[in-house]
Amino acid sequence: MSNLDRQPALSTCGGRGFVVAEPVRELLSPRQVKLGESTEVRRLLPNLGRRMVGAWCFVDHYGPDDIADEPGMQVPPHPHQGLQTVSWLHEGEVLHRDSVGSLQLVRPRELGLMTSGRGISHSEESPRSHARFLHGAQLWVALPEAHRHVDPHFQHHADLPHVAAPGLTATVILGTLDTATSPGTTYSPIVGADLSLTAGTETRLPLEPDFEYAVLSMSGEAHVDEVPLQPGSMLYLGCGRTELPLRAASDAGLMLLGGEPFEEEIVMFWNWIGRSHDDIAQAREDWTNGTRFGEVKGYDGPPLPAPELPPTHLKPRGRVR
């Protein structure tokens, strides 16, 4: 998934100094962002009050959108570096193409995981003949220094493990939840899970006290640690929890995101993650010159041009609580 903002901010993220080391209930409001001609997303990360949750550094929620008479998602070829993209659908399909030759249709509750490493480009589009509704989330995971230059690759996993309790089914997208571990490759301690709750369910989900967590509401009415969540909103939970109370007023869908706090400070700009302004400037030059990120073949349209890079000065951020 691309950040299509033509005037994106150059921002620093990460570092344990910005982590809340105790349980909290911090409600994050989304920012509305246009994605192509017919898709509008709700951007939860990076947020004015919260930049990362573990290694999770970018979260968009979109839909349900009626695209029966629309082209749906149409994101031209664009580059990534230093991160993994996670495609997660509740409704619809997304066709993924990339510069290492991958061509994959991702369907609801299948994992599309692209590791950009040192550099890759890809496109995402709704197939010409597509389902009426499109609903899902697109997320990025920051790669730690030791792995941010790995070879780019794409993984697709149609069958993912589940954790079940009365009224709850949790599909493990990345990492480990309770006794279930996703086959998706990870490079830092992390967890992502899709939670389906039936109306009237009250349950508790086991958590790792060393992780920080957030919960994204996908659909329905649910209370997370007694905080009501509306679809498209996200609740940051901090660290120090061993379990999470959940209550569903209706059938509801949630996404649990968590991980060990990301120790390194990173620099994010457009669709790149680096460690300095120079990293980002080099990525922009390489994309503009047609080097390093490869070519996406088969997409009907030109690639996205890189936006202008702002001045080198990055304003320091205060500690977020």
Short mmCIF file of C-alpha atoms in Angstrom, two decimals:
data_model
loop_
_atom_site.label_atom_id
_atom_site.label_comp_id
_atom_site.label_asym_id
_atom_site.label_seq_id
_atom_site.Cartn_x
_atom_site.Cartn_y
_atom_site.Cartn_z
CA MET A 1 0.00 0.00 0.00
CA SER A 2 1.27 3.40 -0.94
CA ASN A 3 1.22 6.68 0.89
CA LEU A 4 -0.19 8.83 -1.94
CA ASP A 5 0.24 12.13 -0.09
CA ARG A 6 2.00 14.52 -2.48
CA GLN A 7 3.32 16.57 0.45
CA PRO A 8 4.23 13.94 3.03
CA ALA A 9 5.99 14.84 6.24
CA LEU A 10 9.53 13.75 6.98
CA SER A 11 9.25 12.37 10.49
CA THR A 12 11.20 10.47 13.10
CA CYS A 13 9.59 7.51 14.84
CA GLY A 14 10.59 4.78 17.26
CA GLY A 15 12.82 4.77 20.31
CA ARG A 16 11.85 3.46 23.74
CA GLY A 17 11.67 7.00 25.13
CA PHE A 18 8.30 7.40 23.42
CA VAL A 19 6.76 4.20 24.79
CA VAL A 20 4.22 4.21 27.61
CA ALA A 21 5.54 1.58 30.03
CA GLU A 22 2.23 0.98 31.78
CA PRO A 23 -1.32 0.08 30.74
CA VAL A 24 -3.23 3.04 29.28
CA ARG A 25 -6.37 3.67 27.21
CA GLU A 26 -5.41 6.20 24.55
CA LEU A 27 -8.03 6.59 21.81
CA LEU A 28 -6.55 7.50 18.42
CA SER A 29 -8.73 9.32 15.90
CA PRO A 30 -8.12 8.66 12.20
CA ARG A 31 -7.16 11.11 9.48
CA GLN A 32 -9.06 10.85 6.18
CA VAL A 33 -6.71 10.30 3.21
CA LYS A 34 -7.56 9.80 -0.48
CA LEU A 35 -6.06 6.68 -2.03
CA GLY A 36 -6.45 6.81 -5.78
CA GLU A 37 -9.66 7.89 -7.49
CA SER A 38 -12.31 5.99 -5.55
CA THR A 39 -10.84 4.82 -2.24
CA GLU A 40 -10.63 6.89 0.94
CA VAL A 41 -8.77 5.48 3.93
CA ARG A 42 -8.70 6.24 7.64
CA ARG A 43 -5.06 6.63 8.68
CA LEU A 44 -4.37 5.60 12.29
CA LEU A 45 -0.56 5.43 12.23
CA PRO A 46 1.47 7.55 12.12
CA ASN A 47 -0.84 9.65 14.29
CA LEU A 48 -0.38 13.06 15.85
CA GLY A 49 -0.29 11.43 19.27
CA ARG A 50 1.30 8.06 18.45
CA ARG A 51 3.85 7.12 15.77
CA MET A 52 4.47 3.40 16.36
CA VAL A 53 3.17 0.35 18.23
CA GLY A 54 6.05 -2.07 18.51
CA ALA A 55 7.41 -2.32 14.96
CA TRP A 56 4.01 -1.40 13.47
CA CYS A 57 4.50 2.06 11.97
CA PHE A 58 1.68 2.58 9.44
CA VAL A 59 -2.00 1.59 9.64
CA ASP A 60 -4.76 2.41 7.14
CA HIS A 61 -8.34 1.18 7.49
CA TYR A 62 -10.69 1.38 4.51
CA GLY A 63 -14.27 0.45 3.70
CA PRO A 64 -16.60 -1.19 3.56
CA ASP A 65 -16.81 0.61 0.20
CA ASP A 66 -19.39 -0.22 -2.47
CA ILE A 67 -17.24 -0.46 -5.60
CA ALA A 68 -19.70 -2.35 -7.81
CA ASP A 69 -19.63 0.47 -10.37
CA GLU A 70 -16.19 1.81 -9.42
CA PRO A 71 -12.63 0.75 -10.29
CA GLY A 72 -11.92 0.14 -6.60
CA MET A 73 -8.33 0.16 -5.42
CA GLN A 74 -5.95 1.40 -8.10
CA VAL A 75 -2.46 2.09 -6.75
CA PRO A 76 0.19 2.43 -9.50
CA PRO A 77 3.75 1.08 -9.10
CA HIS A 78 5.63 2.75 -6.27
CA PRO A 79 8.74 1.95 -4.21
CA HIS A 80 9.35 0.75 -0.66
CA GLN A 81 12.46 0.21 1.44
CA GLY A 82 13.21 -0.73 5.06
CA LEU A 83 9.78 -2.18 5.84
CA GLN A 84 7.24 -4.95 5.36
CA THR A 85 3.74 -4.34 3.99
CA VAL A 86 0.83 -6.37 5.31
CA SER A 87 -2.35 -6.62 3.22
CA TRP A 88 -5.40 -7.76 5.19
CA LEU A 89 -8.92 -7.98 3.80
CA HIS A 90 -12.36 -8.61 5.27
CA GLU A 91 -14.13 -8.18 1.91
CA GLY A 92 -13.01 -7.93 -1.70
CA GLU A 93 -9.77 -8.86 -3.47
CA VAL A 94 -6.52 -7.05 -4.22
CA LEU A 95 -4.16 -8.03 -7.05
CA HIS A 96 -0.50 -7.61 -6.03
CA ARG A 97 2.33 -7.23 -8.57
CA ASP A 98 5.94 -6.45 -7.72
CA SER A 99 9.39 -5.98 -9.21
CA VAL A 100 10.65 -9.41 -8.13
CA GLY A 101 8.01 -11.01 -10.36
CA SER A 102 5.23 -11.77 -7.87
CA LEU A 103 1.65 -11.82 -9.12
CA GLN A 104 -0.89 -12.75 -6.47
CA LEU A 105 -4.59 -12.21 -5.83
CA VAL A 106 -5.10 -11.68 -2.09
CA ARG A 107 -8.53 -12.63 -0.74
CA PRO A 108 -10.25 -12.05 2.61
CA ARG A 109 -8.29 -13.29 5.63
CA GLU A 110 -5.28 -14.30 3.55
CA LEU A 111 -1.91 -12.80 4.36
CA GLY A 112 -0.13 -10.82 1.68
CA LEU A 113 3.28 -9.98 3.16
CA MET A 114 5.89 -8.06 1.17
CA THR A 115 9.35 -7.53 2.62
CA SER A 116 10.93 -4.58 0.84
CA GLY A 117 14.37 -4.88 2.43
CA ARG A 118 16.87 -2.84 0.43
CA GLY A 119 14.24 -1.94 -2.17
CA ILE A 120 11.22 -3.15 -4.14
CA SER A 121 8.35 -1.65 -6.10
CA HIS A 122 4.79 -2.93 -6.39
CA SER A 123 1.26 -2.09 -7.49
CA GLU A 124 -2.11 -2.95 -5.97
CA GLU A 125 -5.44 -3.00 -7.75
CA SER A 126 -8.92 -4.37 -7.57
CA PRO A 127 -9.35 -6.93 -10.36
CA ARG A 128 -11.37 -5.78 -13.38
CA SER A 129 -14.14 -8.16 -12.32
CA HIS A 130 -14.37 -7.69 -8.56
CA ALA A 131 -16.66 -8.16 -5.59
CA ARG A 132 -19.11 -5.42 -4.72
CA PHE A 133 -17.50 -4.43 -1.41
CA LEU A 134 -13.91 -3.63 -0.47
CA HIS A 135 -12.98 -3.60 3.21
CA GLY A 136 -9.63 -4.09 4.86
CA ALA A 137 -6.47 -2.72 6.41
CA GLN A 138 -3.01 -2.00 5.08
CA LEU A 139 -0.13 -1.94 7.53
CA TRP A 140 3.64 -1.49 7.58
CA VAL A 141 6.20 -3.09 9.87
CA ALA A 142 9.56 -1.33 10.30
CA LEU A 143 12.61 -3.55 9.76
CA PRO A 144 15.37 -3.35 12.39
CA GLU A 145 18.85 -2.26 11.34
CA ALA A 146 20.19 -5.80 11.14
CA HIS A 147 17.59 -6.77 8.52
CA ARG A 148 16.63 -3.62 6.66
CA HIS A 149 18.83 -4.51 3.67
CA VAL A 150 17.57 -8.09 3.21
CA ASP A 151 16.64 -9.33 -0.25
CA PRO A 152 13.14 -8.19 -1.22
CA HIS A 153 10.50 -10.93 -1.38
CA PHE A 154 6.76 -11.58 -1.22
CA GLN A 155 4.84 -14.21 0.76
CA HIS A 156 1.23 -15.30 0.46
CA HIS A 157 -0.37 -17.48 3.13
CA ALA A 158 -3.96 -18.56 2.56
CA ASP A 159 -4.14 -20.80 5.63
CA LEU A 160 -3.33 -19.14 8.94
CA PRO A 161 -3.50 -20.56 12.47
CA HIS A 162 -6.37 -19.73 14.84
CA VAL A 163 -6.92 -19.36 18.55
CA ALA A 164 -10.49 -20.04 19.66
CA ALA A 165 -12.53 -19.38 22.80
CA PRO A 166 -16.30 -19.22 23.32
CA GLY A 167 -17.51 -16.39 21.08
CA LEU A 168 -14.00 -15.54 19.83
CA THR A 169 -11.90 -16.64 16.87
CA ALA A 170 -8.45 -15.08 16.53
CA THR A 171 -6.56 -15.50 13.25
CA VAL A 172 -2.83 -15.01 13.80
CA ILE A 173 -1.50 -12.80 11.00
CA LEU A 174 2.06 -12.31 12.24
CA GLY A 175 4.02 -13.52 15.24
CA THR A 176 2.58 -15.63 18.05
CA LEU A 177 -0.66 -15.34 20.01
CA ASP A 178 -1.23 -17.78 22.86
CA THR A 179 -0.21 -21.14 21.29
CA ALA A 180 -0.52 -20.24 17.60
CA THR A 181 2.27 -18.88 15.37
CA SER A 182 1.84 -17.37 11.90
CA PRO A 183 4.00 -18.72 9.03
CA GLY A 184 4.73 -15.14 7.95
CA THR A 185 8.39 -14.12 8.29
CA THR A 186 9.11 -11.59 11.05
CA TYR A 187 12.28 -9.75 11.98
CA SER A 188 11.42 -8.50 15.48
CA PRO A 189 9.17 -9.68 18.34
CA ILE A 190 5.71 -8.78 17.06
CA VAL A 191 2.10 -9.92 16.89
CA GLY A 192 -0.82 -9.16 14.62
CA ALA A 193 -4.17 -10.92 14.92
CA ASP A 194 -7.65 -10.61 13.46
CA LEU A 195 -10.34 -11.03 16.13
CA SER A 196 -13.91 -12.08 15.32
CA LEU A 197 -16.38 -11.82 18.21
CA THR A 198 -20.03 -12.84 18.28
CA ALA A 199 -22.66 -10.62 19.89
CA GLY A 200 -22.75 -10.92 23.67
CA THR A 201 -19.23 -12.34 24.01
CA GLU A 202 -17.19 -11.41 27.08
CA THR A 203 -13.68 -12.84 27.14
CA ARG A 204 -10.05 -12.11 27.96
CA LEU A 205 -7.18 -12.39 25.51
CA PRO A 206 -3.71 -13.39 26.81
CA LEU A 207 -0.99 -10.78 26.20
CA GLU A 208 2.78 -10.43 26.68
CA PRO A 209 3.60 -7.84 29.38
CA ASP A 210 6.79 -6.75 27.57
CA PHE A 211 4.83 -5.84 24.42
CA GLU A 212 3.00 -2.60 23.75
CA TYR A 213 -0.40 -3.04 22.10
CA ALA A 214 -3.16 -1.33 20.19
CA VAL A 215 -6.53 -2.52 18.91
CA LEU A 216 -8.06 -1.37 15.62
CA SER A 217 -11.84 -1.64 15.23
CA MET A 218 -12.80 -3.06 11.84
CA SER A 219 -16.56 -3.52 12.27
CA GLY A 220 -19.38 -3.80 14.78
CA GLU A 221 -19.64 -2.63 18.38
CA ALA A 222 -17.02 -3.81 20.86
CA HIS A 223 -15.59 -2.64 24.17
CA VAL A 224 -11.83 -3.07 24.65
CA ASP A 225 -10.85 -2.83 28.33
CA GLU A 226 -14.28 -1.17 28.81
CA VAL A 227 -13.59 1.49 26.14
CA PRO A 228 -16.20 1.47 23.32
CA LEU A 229 -14.59 1.42 19.87
CA GLN A 230 -16.24 2.56 16.65
CA PRO A 231 -15.10 1.09 13.31
CA GLY A 232 -12.07 2.95 11.99
CA SER A 233 -10.77 3.97 15.42
CA MET A 234 -7.81 2.55 17.33
CA LEU A 235 -7.09 2.24 21.04
CA TYR A 236 -3.47 2.37 22.22
CA LEU A 237 -3.00 0.20 25.32
CA GLY A 238 0.62 0.74 26.39
CA CYS A 239 2.70 -2.03 28.01
CA GLY A 240 2.50 -4.17 31.14
CA ARG A 241 -0.66 -6.15 30.34
CA THR A 242 -1.02 -9.91 30.75
CA GLU A 243 -4.57 -10.03 29.39
CA LEU A 244 -7.09 -7.86 27.58
CA PRO A 245 -10.82 -7.76 28.44
CA LEU A 246 -13.08 -7.80 25.38
CA ARG A 247 -16.86 -7.41 25.19
CA ALA A 248 -18.96 -7.44 22.03
CA ALA A 249 -22.32 -5.64 21.90
CA SER A 250 -22.82 -6.98 18.37
CA ASP A 251 -20.87 -9.21 16.03
CA ALA A 252 -17.57 -7.35 15.79
CA GLY A 253 -14.20 -7.46 14.07
CA LEU A 254 -10.98 -6.14 15.64
CA MET A 255 -7.27 -6.23 14.85
CA LEU A 256 -4.76 -6.68 17.67
CA LEU A 257 -1.35 -5.13 16.95
CA GLY A 258 1.60 -5.40 19.30
CA GLY A 259 5.27 -6.03 19.78
CA GLU A 260 8.33 -5.18 21.80
CA PRO A 261 8.91 -1.42 21.70
CA PHE A 262 11.04 -0.56 18.67
CA GLU A 263 14.37 0.64 20.08
CA GLU A 264 15.79 2.35 17.00
CA GLU A 265 14.77 5.76 15.74
CA ILE A 266 13.69 5.65 12.12
CA VAL A 267 13.00 8.28 9.49
CA MET A 268 9.80 7.89 7.46
CA PHE A 269 9.03 9.73 4.24
CA TRP A 270 6.48 8.80 1.57
CA ASN A 271 6.92 5.02 1.10
CA TRP A 272 10.42 4.71 2.51
CA ILE A 273 11.94 4.06 5.91
CA GLY A 274 15.56 4.93 6.57
CA ARG A 275 17.77 6.08 9.40
CA SER A 276 18.68 9.54 8.12
CA HIS A 277 17.70 12.25 5.68
CA ASP A 278 20.50 11.02 3.42
CA ASP A 279 18.92 7.53 3.30
CA ILE A 280 15.67 9.05 2.09
CA ALA A 281 17.35 11.39 -0.38
CA GLN A 282 19.23 8.44 -1.90
CA ALA A 283 16.00 6.43 -2.17
CA ARG A 284 14.29 9.30 -3.95
CA GLU A 285 17.19 9.66 -6.38
CA ASP A 286 17.23 5.91 -7.08
CA TRP A 287 13.48 5.80 -7.74
CA THR A 288 13.60 8.89 -9.96
CA ASN A 289 16.53 7.45 -11.95
CA GLY A 290 14.95 4.01 -12.28
CA THR A 291 17.59 2.13 -10.27
CA ARG A 292 17.45 -0.29 -7.31
CA PHE A 293 13.67 -0.61 -6.98
CA GLY A 294 13.14 -2.60 -10.18
CA GLU A 295 10.17 -2.55 -12.54
CA VAL A 296 6.61 -3.75 -12.05
CA LYS A 297 5.50 -5.51 -15.22
CA GLY A 298 1.90 -5.92 -16.29
CA TYR A 299 0.34 -2.87 -14.62
CA ASP A 300 -1.59 -0.68 -17.06
CA GLY A 301 -0.23 2.76 -16.23
CA PRO A 302 2.86 4.73 -15.27
CA PRO A 303 4.58 4.51 -11.88
CA LEU A 304 4.06 7.15 -9.21
CA PRO A 305 6.56 10.03 -9.20
CA ALA A 306 8.32 10.74 -5.91
CA PRO A 307 7.23 13.89 -4.04
CA GLU A 308 9.69 16.65 -3.26
CA LEU A 309 11.81 16.06 -0.19
CA PRO A 310 11.51 18.75 2.52
CA PRO A 311 14.55 20.41 4.17
CA THR A 312 16.85 18.28 6.28
CA HIS A 313 15.87 19.75 9.63
CA LEU A 314 13.69 17.43 11.69
CA LYS A 315 11.97 18.98 14.70
CA PRO A 316 12.53 17.00 17.92
CA ARG A 317 9.44 15.39 19.39
CA GLY A 318 8.43 15.39 23.01
CA ARG A 319 7.57 12.21 24.83
CA VAL A 320 4.06 11.02 24.03
CA ARG A 321 1.86 9.69 26.80
#
